[in-house]
PDB file of C-alpha atoms in Angstrom:
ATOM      1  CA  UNK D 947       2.088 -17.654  -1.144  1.00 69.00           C
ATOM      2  CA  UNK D 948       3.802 -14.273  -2.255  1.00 78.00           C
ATOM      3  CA  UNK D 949       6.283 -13.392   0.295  1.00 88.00           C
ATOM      4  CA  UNK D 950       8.006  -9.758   0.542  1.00 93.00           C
ATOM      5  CA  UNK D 951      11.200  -9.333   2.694  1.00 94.00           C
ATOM      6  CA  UNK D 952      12.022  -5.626   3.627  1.00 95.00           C
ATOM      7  CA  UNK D 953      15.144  -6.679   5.924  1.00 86.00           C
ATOM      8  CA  UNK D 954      15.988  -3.052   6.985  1.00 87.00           C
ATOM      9  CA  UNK D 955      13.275  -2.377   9.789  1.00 91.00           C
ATOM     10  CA  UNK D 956      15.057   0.967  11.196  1.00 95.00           C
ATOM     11  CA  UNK D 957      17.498   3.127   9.598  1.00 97.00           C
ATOM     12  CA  UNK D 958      18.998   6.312  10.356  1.00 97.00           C
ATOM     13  CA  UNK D 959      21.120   8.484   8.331  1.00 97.00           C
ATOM     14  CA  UNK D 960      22.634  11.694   8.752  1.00 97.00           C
ATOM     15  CA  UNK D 961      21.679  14.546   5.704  1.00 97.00           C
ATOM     16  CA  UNK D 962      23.664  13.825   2.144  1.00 96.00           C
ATOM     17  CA  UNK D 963      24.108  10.190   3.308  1.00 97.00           C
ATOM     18  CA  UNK D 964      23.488   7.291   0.408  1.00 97.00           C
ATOM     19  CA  UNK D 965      21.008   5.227   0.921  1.00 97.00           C
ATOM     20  CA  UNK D 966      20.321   1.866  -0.281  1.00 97.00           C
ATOM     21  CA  UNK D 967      17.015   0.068   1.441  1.00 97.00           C
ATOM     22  CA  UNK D 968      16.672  -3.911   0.450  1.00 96.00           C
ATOM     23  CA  UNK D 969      13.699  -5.556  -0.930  1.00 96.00           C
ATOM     24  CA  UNK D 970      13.112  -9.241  -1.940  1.00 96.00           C
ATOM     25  CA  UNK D 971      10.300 -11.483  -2.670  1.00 94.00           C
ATOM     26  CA  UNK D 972       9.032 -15.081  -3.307  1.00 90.00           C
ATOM     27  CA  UNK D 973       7.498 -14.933  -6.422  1.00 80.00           C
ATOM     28  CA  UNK D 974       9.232 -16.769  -9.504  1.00 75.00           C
ATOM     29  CA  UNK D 975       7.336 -15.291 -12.481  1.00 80.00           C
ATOM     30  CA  UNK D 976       6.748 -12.051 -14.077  1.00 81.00           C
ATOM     31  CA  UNK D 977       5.789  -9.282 -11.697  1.00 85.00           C
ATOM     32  CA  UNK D 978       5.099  -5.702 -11.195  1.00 88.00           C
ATOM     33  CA  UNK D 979       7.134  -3.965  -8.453  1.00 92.00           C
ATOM     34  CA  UNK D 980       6.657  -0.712  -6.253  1.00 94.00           C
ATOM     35  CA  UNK D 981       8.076   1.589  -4.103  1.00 97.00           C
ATOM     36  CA  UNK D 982       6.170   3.244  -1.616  1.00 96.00           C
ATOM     37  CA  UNK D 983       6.254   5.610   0.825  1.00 97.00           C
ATOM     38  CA  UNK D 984       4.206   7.335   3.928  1.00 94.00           C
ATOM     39  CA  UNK D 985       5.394  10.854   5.289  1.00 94.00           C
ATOM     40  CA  UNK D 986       4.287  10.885   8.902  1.00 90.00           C
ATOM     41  CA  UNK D 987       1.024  11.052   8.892  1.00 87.00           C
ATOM     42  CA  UNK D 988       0.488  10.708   5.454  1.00 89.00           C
ATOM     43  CA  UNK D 989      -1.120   8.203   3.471  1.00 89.00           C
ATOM     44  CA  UNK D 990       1.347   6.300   0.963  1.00 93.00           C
ATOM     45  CA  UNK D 991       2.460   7.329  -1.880  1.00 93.00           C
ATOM     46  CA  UNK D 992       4.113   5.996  -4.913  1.00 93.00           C
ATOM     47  CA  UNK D 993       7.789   6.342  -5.319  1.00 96.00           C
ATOM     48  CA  UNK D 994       8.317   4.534  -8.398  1.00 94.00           C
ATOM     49  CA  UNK D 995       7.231   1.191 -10.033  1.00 92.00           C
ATOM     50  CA  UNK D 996       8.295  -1.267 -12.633  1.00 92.00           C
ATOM     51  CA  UNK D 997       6.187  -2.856 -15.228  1.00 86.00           C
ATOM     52  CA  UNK D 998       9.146  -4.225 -18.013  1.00 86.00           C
ATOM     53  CA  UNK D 999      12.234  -2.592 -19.355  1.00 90.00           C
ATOM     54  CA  UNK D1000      15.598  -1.026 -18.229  1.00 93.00           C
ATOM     55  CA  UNK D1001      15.661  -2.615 -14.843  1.00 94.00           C
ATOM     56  CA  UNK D1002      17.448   0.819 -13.072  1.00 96.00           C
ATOM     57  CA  UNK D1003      13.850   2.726 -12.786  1.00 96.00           C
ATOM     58  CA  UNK D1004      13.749   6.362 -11.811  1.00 96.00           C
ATOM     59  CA  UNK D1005      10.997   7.974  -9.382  1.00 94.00           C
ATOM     60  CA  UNK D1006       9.963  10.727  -7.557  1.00 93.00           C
ATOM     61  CA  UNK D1007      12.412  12.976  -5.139  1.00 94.00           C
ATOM     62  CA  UNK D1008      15.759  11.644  -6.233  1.00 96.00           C
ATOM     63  CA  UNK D1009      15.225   8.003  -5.433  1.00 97.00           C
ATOM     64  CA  UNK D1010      16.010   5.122  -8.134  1.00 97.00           C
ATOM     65  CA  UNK D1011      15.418   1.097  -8.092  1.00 97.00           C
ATOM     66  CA  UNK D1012      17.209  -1.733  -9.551  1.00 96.00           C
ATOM     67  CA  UNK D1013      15.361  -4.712 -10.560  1.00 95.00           C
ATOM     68  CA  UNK D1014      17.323  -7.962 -10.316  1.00 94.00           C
ATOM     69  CA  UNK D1015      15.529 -11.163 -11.246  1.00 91.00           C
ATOM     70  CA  UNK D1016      18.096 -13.488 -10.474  1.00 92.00           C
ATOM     71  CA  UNK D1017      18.384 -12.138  -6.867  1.00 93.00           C
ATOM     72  CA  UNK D1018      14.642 -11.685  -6.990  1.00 94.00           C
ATOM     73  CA  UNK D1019      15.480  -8.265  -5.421  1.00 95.00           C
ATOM     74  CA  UNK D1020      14.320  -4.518  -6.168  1.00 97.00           C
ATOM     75  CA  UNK D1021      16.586  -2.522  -3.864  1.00 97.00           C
ATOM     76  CA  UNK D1022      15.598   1.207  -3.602  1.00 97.00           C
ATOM     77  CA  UNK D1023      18.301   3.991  -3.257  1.00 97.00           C
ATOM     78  CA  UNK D1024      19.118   7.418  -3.016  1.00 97.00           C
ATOM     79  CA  UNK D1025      22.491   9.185  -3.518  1.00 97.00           C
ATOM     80  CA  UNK D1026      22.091  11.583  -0.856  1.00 97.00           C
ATOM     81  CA  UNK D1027      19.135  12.290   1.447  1.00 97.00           C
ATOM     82  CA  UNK D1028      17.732  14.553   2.792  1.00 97.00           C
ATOM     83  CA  UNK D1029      15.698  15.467   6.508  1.00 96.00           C
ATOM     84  CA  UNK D1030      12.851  15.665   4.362  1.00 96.00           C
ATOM     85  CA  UNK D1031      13.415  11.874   3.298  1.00 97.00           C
ATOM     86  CA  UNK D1032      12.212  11.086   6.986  1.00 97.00           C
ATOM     87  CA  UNK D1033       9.371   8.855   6.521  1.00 97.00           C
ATOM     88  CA  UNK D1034       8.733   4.454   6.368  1.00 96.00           C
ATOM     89  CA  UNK D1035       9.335   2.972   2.679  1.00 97.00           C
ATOM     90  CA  UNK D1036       7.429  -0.373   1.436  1.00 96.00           C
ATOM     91  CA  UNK D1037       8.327  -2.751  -1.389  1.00 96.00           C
ATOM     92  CA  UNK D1038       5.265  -4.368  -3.005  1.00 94.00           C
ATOM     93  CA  UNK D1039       5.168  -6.759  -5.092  1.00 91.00           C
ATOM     94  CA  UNK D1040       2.402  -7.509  -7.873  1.00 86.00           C
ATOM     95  CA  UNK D1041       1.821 -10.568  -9.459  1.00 74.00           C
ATOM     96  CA  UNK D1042      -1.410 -10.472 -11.105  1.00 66.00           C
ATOM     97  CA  UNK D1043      -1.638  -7.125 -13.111  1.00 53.00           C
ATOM     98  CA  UNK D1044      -2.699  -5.311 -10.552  1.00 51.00           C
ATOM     99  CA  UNK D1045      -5.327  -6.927  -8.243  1.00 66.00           C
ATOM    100  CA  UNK D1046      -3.576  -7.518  -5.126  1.00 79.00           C
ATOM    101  CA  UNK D1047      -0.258  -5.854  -3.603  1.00 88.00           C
ATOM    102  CA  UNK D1048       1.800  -7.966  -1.530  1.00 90.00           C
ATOM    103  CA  UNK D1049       3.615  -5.376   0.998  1.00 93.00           C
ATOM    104  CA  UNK D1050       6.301  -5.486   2.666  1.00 94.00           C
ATOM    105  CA  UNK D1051       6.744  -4.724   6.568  1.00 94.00           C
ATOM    106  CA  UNK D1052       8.423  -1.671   6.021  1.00 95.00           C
ATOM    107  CA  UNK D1053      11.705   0.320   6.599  1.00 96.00           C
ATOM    108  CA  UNK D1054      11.246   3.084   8.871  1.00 96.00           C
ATOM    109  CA  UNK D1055      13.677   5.945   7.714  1.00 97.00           C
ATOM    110  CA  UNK D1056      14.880   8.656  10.087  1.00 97.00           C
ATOM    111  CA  UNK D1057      17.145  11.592   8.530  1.00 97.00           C
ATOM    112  CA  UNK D1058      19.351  13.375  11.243  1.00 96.00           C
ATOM    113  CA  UNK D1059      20.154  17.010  10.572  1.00 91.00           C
TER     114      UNK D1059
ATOM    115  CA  UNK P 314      -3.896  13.363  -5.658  1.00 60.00           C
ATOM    116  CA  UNK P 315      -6.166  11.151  -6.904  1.00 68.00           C
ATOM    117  CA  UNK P 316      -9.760  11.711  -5.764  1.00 91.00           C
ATOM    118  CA  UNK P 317      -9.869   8.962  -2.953  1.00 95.00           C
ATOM    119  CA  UNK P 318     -11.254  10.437   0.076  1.00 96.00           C
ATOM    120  CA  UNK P 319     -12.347   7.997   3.287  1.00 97.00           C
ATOM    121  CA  UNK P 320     -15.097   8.399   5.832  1.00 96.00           C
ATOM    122  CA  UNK P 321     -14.497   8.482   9.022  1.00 97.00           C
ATOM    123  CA  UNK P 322     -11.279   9.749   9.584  1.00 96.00           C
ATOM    124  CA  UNK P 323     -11.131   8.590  13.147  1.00 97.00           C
ATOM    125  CA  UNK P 324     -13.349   6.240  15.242  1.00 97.00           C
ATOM    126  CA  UNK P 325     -13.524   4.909  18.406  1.00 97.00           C
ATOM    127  CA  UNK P 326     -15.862   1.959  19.212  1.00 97.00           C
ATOM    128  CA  UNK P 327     -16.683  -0.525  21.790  1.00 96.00           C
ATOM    129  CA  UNK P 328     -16.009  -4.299  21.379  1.00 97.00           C
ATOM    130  CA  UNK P 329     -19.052  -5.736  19.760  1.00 97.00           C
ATOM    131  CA  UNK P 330     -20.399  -2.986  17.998  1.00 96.00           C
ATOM    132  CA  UNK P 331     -20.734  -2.569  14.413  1.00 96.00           C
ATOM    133  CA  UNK P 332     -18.732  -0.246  12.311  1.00 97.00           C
ATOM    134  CA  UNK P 333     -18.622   0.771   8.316  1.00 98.00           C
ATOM    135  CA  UNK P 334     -16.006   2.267   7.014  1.00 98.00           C
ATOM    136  CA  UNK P 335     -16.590   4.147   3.504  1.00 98.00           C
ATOM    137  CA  UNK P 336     -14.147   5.142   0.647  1.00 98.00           C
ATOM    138  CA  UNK P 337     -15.280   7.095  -2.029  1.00 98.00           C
ATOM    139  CA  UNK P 338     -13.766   7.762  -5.284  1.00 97.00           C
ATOM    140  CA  UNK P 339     -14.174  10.602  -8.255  1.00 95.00           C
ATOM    141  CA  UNK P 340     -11.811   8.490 -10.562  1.00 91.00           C
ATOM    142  CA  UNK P 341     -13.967   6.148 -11.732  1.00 91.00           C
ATOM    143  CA  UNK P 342     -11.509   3.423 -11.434  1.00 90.00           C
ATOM    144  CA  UNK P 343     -12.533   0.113 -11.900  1.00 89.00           C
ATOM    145  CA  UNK P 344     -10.581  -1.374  -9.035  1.00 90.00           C
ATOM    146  CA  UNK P 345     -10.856  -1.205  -4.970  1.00 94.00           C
ATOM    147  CA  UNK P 346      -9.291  -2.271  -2.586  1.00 95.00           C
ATOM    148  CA  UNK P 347      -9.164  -2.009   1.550  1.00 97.00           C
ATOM    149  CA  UNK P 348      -6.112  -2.691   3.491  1.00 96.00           C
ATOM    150  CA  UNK P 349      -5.338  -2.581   7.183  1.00 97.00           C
ATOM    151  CA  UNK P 350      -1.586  -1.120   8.183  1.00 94.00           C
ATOM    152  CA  UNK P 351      -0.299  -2.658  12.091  1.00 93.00           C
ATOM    153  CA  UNK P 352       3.045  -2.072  13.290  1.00 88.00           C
ATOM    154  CA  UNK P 353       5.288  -4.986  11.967  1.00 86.00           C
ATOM    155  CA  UNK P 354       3.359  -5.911   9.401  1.00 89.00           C
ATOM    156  CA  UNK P 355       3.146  -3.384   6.825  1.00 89.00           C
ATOM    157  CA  UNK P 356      -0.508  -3.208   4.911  1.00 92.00           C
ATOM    158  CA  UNK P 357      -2.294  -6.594   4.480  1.00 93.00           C
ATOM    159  CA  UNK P 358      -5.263  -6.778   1.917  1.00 93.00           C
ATOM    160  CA  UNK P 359      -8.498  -7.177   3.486  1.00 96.00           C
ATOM    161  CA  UNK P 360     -11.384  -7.585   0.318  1.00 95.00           C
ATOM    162  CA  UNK P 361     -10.551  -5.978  -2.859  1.00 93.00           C
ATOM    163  CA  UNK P 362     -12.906  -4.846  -5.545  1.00 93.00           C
ATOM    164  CA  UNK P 363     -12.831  -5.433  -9.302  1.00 88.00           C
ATOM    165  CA  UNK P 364     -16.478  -4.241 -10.636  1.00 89.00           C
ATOM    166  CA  UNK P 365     -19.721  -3.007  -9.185  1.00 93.00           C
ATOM    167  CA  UNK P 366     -21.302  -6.063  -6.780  1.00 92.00           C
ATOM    168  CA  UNK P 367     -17.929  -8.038  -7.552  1.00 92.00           C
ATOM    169  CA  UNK P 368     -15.673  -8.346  -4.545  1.00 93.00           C
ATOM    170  CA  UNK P 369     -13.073 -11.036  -3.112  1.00 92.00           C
ATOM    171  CA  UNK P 370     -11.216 -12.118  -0.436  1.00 92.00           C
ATOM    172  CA  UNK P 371      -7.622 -10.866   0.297  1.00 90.00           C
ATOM    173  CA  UNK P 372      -5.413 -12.246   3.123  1.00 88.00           C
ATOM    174  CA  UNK P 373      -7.608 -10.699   6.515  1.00 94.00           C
ATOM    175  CA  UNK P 374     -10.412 -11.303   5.196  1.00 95.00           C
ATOM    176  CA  UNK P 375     -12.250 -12.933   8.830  1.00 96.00           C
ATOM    177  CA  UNK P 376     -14.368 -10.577  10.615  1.00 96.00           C
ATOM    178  CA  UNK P 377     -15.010  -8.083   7.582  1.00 97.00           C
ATOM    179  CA  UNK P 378     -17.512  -7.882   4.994  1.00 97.00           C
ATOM    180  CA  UNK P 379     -17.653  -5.627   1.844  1.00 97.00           C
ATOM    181  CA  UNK P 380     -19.914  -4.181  -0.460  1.00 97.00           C
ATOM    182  CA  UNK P 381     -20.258  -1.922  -3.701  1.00 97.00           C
ATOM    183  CA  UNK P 382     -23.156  -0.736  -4.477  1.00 96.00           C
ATOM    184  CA  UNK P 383     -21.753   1.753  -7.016  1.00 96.00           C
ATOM    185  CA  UNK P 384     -18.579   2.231  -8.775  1.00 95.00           C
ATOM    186  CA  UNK P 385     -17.232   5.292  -6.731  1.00 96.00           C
ATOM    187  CA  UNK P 386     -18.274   3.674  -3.287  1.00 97.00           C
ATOM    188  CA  UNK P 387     -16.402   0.542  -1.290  1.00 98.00           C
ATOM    189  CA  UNK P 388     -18.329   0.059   2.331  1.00 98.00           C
ATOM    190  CA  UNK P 389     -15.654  -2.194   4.900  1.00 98.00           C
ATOM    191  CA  UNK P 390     -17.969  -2.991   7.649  1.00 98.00           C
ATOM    192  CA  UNK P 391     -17.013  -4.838  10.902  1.00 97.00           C
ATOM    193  CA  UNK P 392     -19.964  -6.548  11.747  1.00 93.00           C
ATOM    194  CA  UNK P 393     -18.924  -7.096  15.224  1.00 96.00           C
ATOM    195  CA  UNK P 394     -16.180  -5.419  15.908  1.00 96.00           C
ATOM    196  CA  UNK P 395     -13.136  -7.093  18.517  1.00 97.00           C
ATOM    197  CA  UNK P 396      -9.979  -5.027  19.797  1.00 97.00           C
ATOM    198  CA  UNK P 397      -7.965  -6.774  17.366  1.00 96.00           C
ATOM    199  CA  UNK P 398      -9.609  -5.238  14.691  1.00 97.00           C
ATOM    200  CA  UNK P 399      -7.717  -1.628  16.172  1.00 97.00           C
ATOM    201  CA  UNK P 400      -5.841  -0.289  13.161  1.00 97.00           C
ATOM    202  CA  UNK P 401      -5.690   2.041  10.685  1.00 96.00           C
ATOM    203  CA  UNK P 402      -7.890   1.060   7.109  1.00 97.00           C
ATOM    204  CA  UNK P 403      -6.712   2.457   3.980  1.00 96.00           C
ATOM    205  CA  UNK P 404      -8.561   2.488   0.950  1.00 96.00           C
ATOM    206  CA  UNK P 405      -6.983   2.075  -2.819  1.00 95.00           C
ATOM    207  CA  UNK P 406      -7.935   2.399  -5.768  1.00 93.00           C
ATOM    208  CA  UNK P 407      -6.543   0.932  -9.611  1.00 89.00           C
ATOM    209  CA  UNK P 408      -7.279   2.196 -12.605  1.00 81.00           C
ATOM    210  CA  UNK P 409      -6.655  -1.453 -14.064  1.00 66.00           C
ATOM    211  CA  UNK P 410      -5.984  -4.952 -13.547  1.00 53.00           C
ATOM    212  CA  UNK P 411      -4.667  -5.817 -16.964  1.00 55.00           C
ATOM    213  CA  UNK P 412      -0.956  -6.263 -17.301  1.00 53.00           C
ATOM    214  CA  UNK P 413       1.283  -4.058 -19.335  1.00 49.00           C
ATOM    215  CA  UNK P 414      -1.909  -0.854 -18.594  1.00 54.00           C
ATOM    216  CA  UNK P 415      -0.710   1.728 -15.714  1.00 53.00           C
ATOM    217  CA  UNK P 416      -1.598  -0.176 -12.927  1.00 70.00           C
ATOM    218  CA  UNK P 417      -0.257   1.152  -9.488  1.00 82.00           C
ATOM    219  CA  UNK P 418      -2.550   1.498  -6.652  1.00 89.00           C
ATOM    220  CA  UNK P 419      -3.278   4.852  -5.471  1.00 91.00           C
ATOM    221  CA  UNK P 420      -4.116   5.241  -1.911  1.00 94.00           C
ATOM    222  CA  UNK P 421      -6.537   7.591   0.487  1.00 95.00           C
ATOM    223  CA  UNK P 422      -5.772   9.128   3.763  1.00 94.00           C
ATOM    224  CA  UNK P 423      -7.069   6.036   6.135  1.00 95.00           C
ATOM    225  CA  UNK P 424      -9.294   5.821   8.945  1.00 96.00           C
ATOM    226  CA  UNK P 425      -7.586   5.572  12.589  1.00 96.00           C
ATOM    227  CA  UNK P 426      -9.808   3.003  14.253  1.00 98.00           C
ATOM    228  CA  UNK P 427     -10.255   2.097  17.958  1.00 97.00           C
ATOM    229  CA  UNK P 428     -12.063  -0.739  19.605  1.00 97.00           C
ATOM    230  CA  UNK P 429     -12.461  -0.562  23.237  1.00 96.00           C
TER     231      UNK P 429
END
């Protein structure tokens, strides 16, 4: 079965930090990757996705993906952050065009002023 | 926002009773989904959706039932509901399943429920 590995559970930063929050699955074929996140809360929101194409994807806020197959990784980042950027981040993975999400556990991300 | 809006927001019940949970949608997406969200586990599919009367399975399945009736309505009932089943449901909703199409889930504001 489809396995998603967030290995960051906690993280805390201090304002302008980088960021760089790991993501890897199981899955050996072509998939659809996501970025999510929930603002305290909040319901979840999309961050950024990819479908095909330049493997550096941009999203929302700032925060930018790579896509690396042969690591089977899609590690999120964010030059600097900000308090605002307080909230829990999930990978997902997608390997059938959109019927079922695989989720990660989550990274919960604090921002210190 | 998409249009995805979830009925009750909070509930609490007592072990053994049944409870529906409702999402309703103005989108007219094809796809729907329900997903539970515990601590340490991150949100696990419980039935999804993919047409009017056409549901599935997804990896909670046990203990929960679906139906759709209509295209903007997903009913998540809990026929006997058990303290395990504490959580909070989220609904989503796809505009497609086919690959290569726009395709990202879009999510309402959940339902906080309690078993006793």
């Amino acid at each position: 079965a489809q396995s998603v590995s967030q290995h960051n559970h906690h993280v805390i930063l201090s304002e302008a930090a980088s960021l760089e929050l790991g993501c890897n699955y199981s899955y050996g074929g072509t998939v659809n990757l996501f970025w999510y996140v929930q603002y305290p809360g909040q319901h979840l929101q999309l961050l950024l996705k990819y479908f095909s194409g330049d493997p550096l994807v941009k999203g929302i806020k700032g925060f930018e993906a790579e896509f690396i197959k042969s690591k089977f990784s899609f590690n999120l980042r964010k030059p600097s952050v900000q308090w605002s950027d307080t909230a829990e981040y999930f990978c997902a993975v997608d390997t059938g065009g959109g019927n079922k999400l695989t989720f990660g556990t989550g990274t919960q991300l604090k921002v210190e002023l | 926002d998409a249009g995805i809006t979830q009925s009750p927001r909070h509930k609490v019940t007592e072990t053994g009773t049944p409870v529906t949970l409702r999402c309703h949608q103005t989108e007219n997406h094809r796809y729907m989904y329900w997903y539970r969200q515990d601590p340490g586990h991150g949100l696990r599919l419980i039935h999804y959706s993919y047409g009017v009367k056409d549901t599935d399975k997804g990896e909670v399945s046990d203990g929960y039932s679906v139906s759709r009736s209509k295209t903007e309505d997903f009913l998540l009932t809990l026929e006997s509901a058990t303290s395990s089943q504490t959580s909070v449901y989220f609904c989503a909703i796809s505009e497609s399943s086919h690959r290569g199409l726009r395709n990202e889930q879009f999510f309402g504001p959940g339902t906080r429920l309690t078993v006793l």
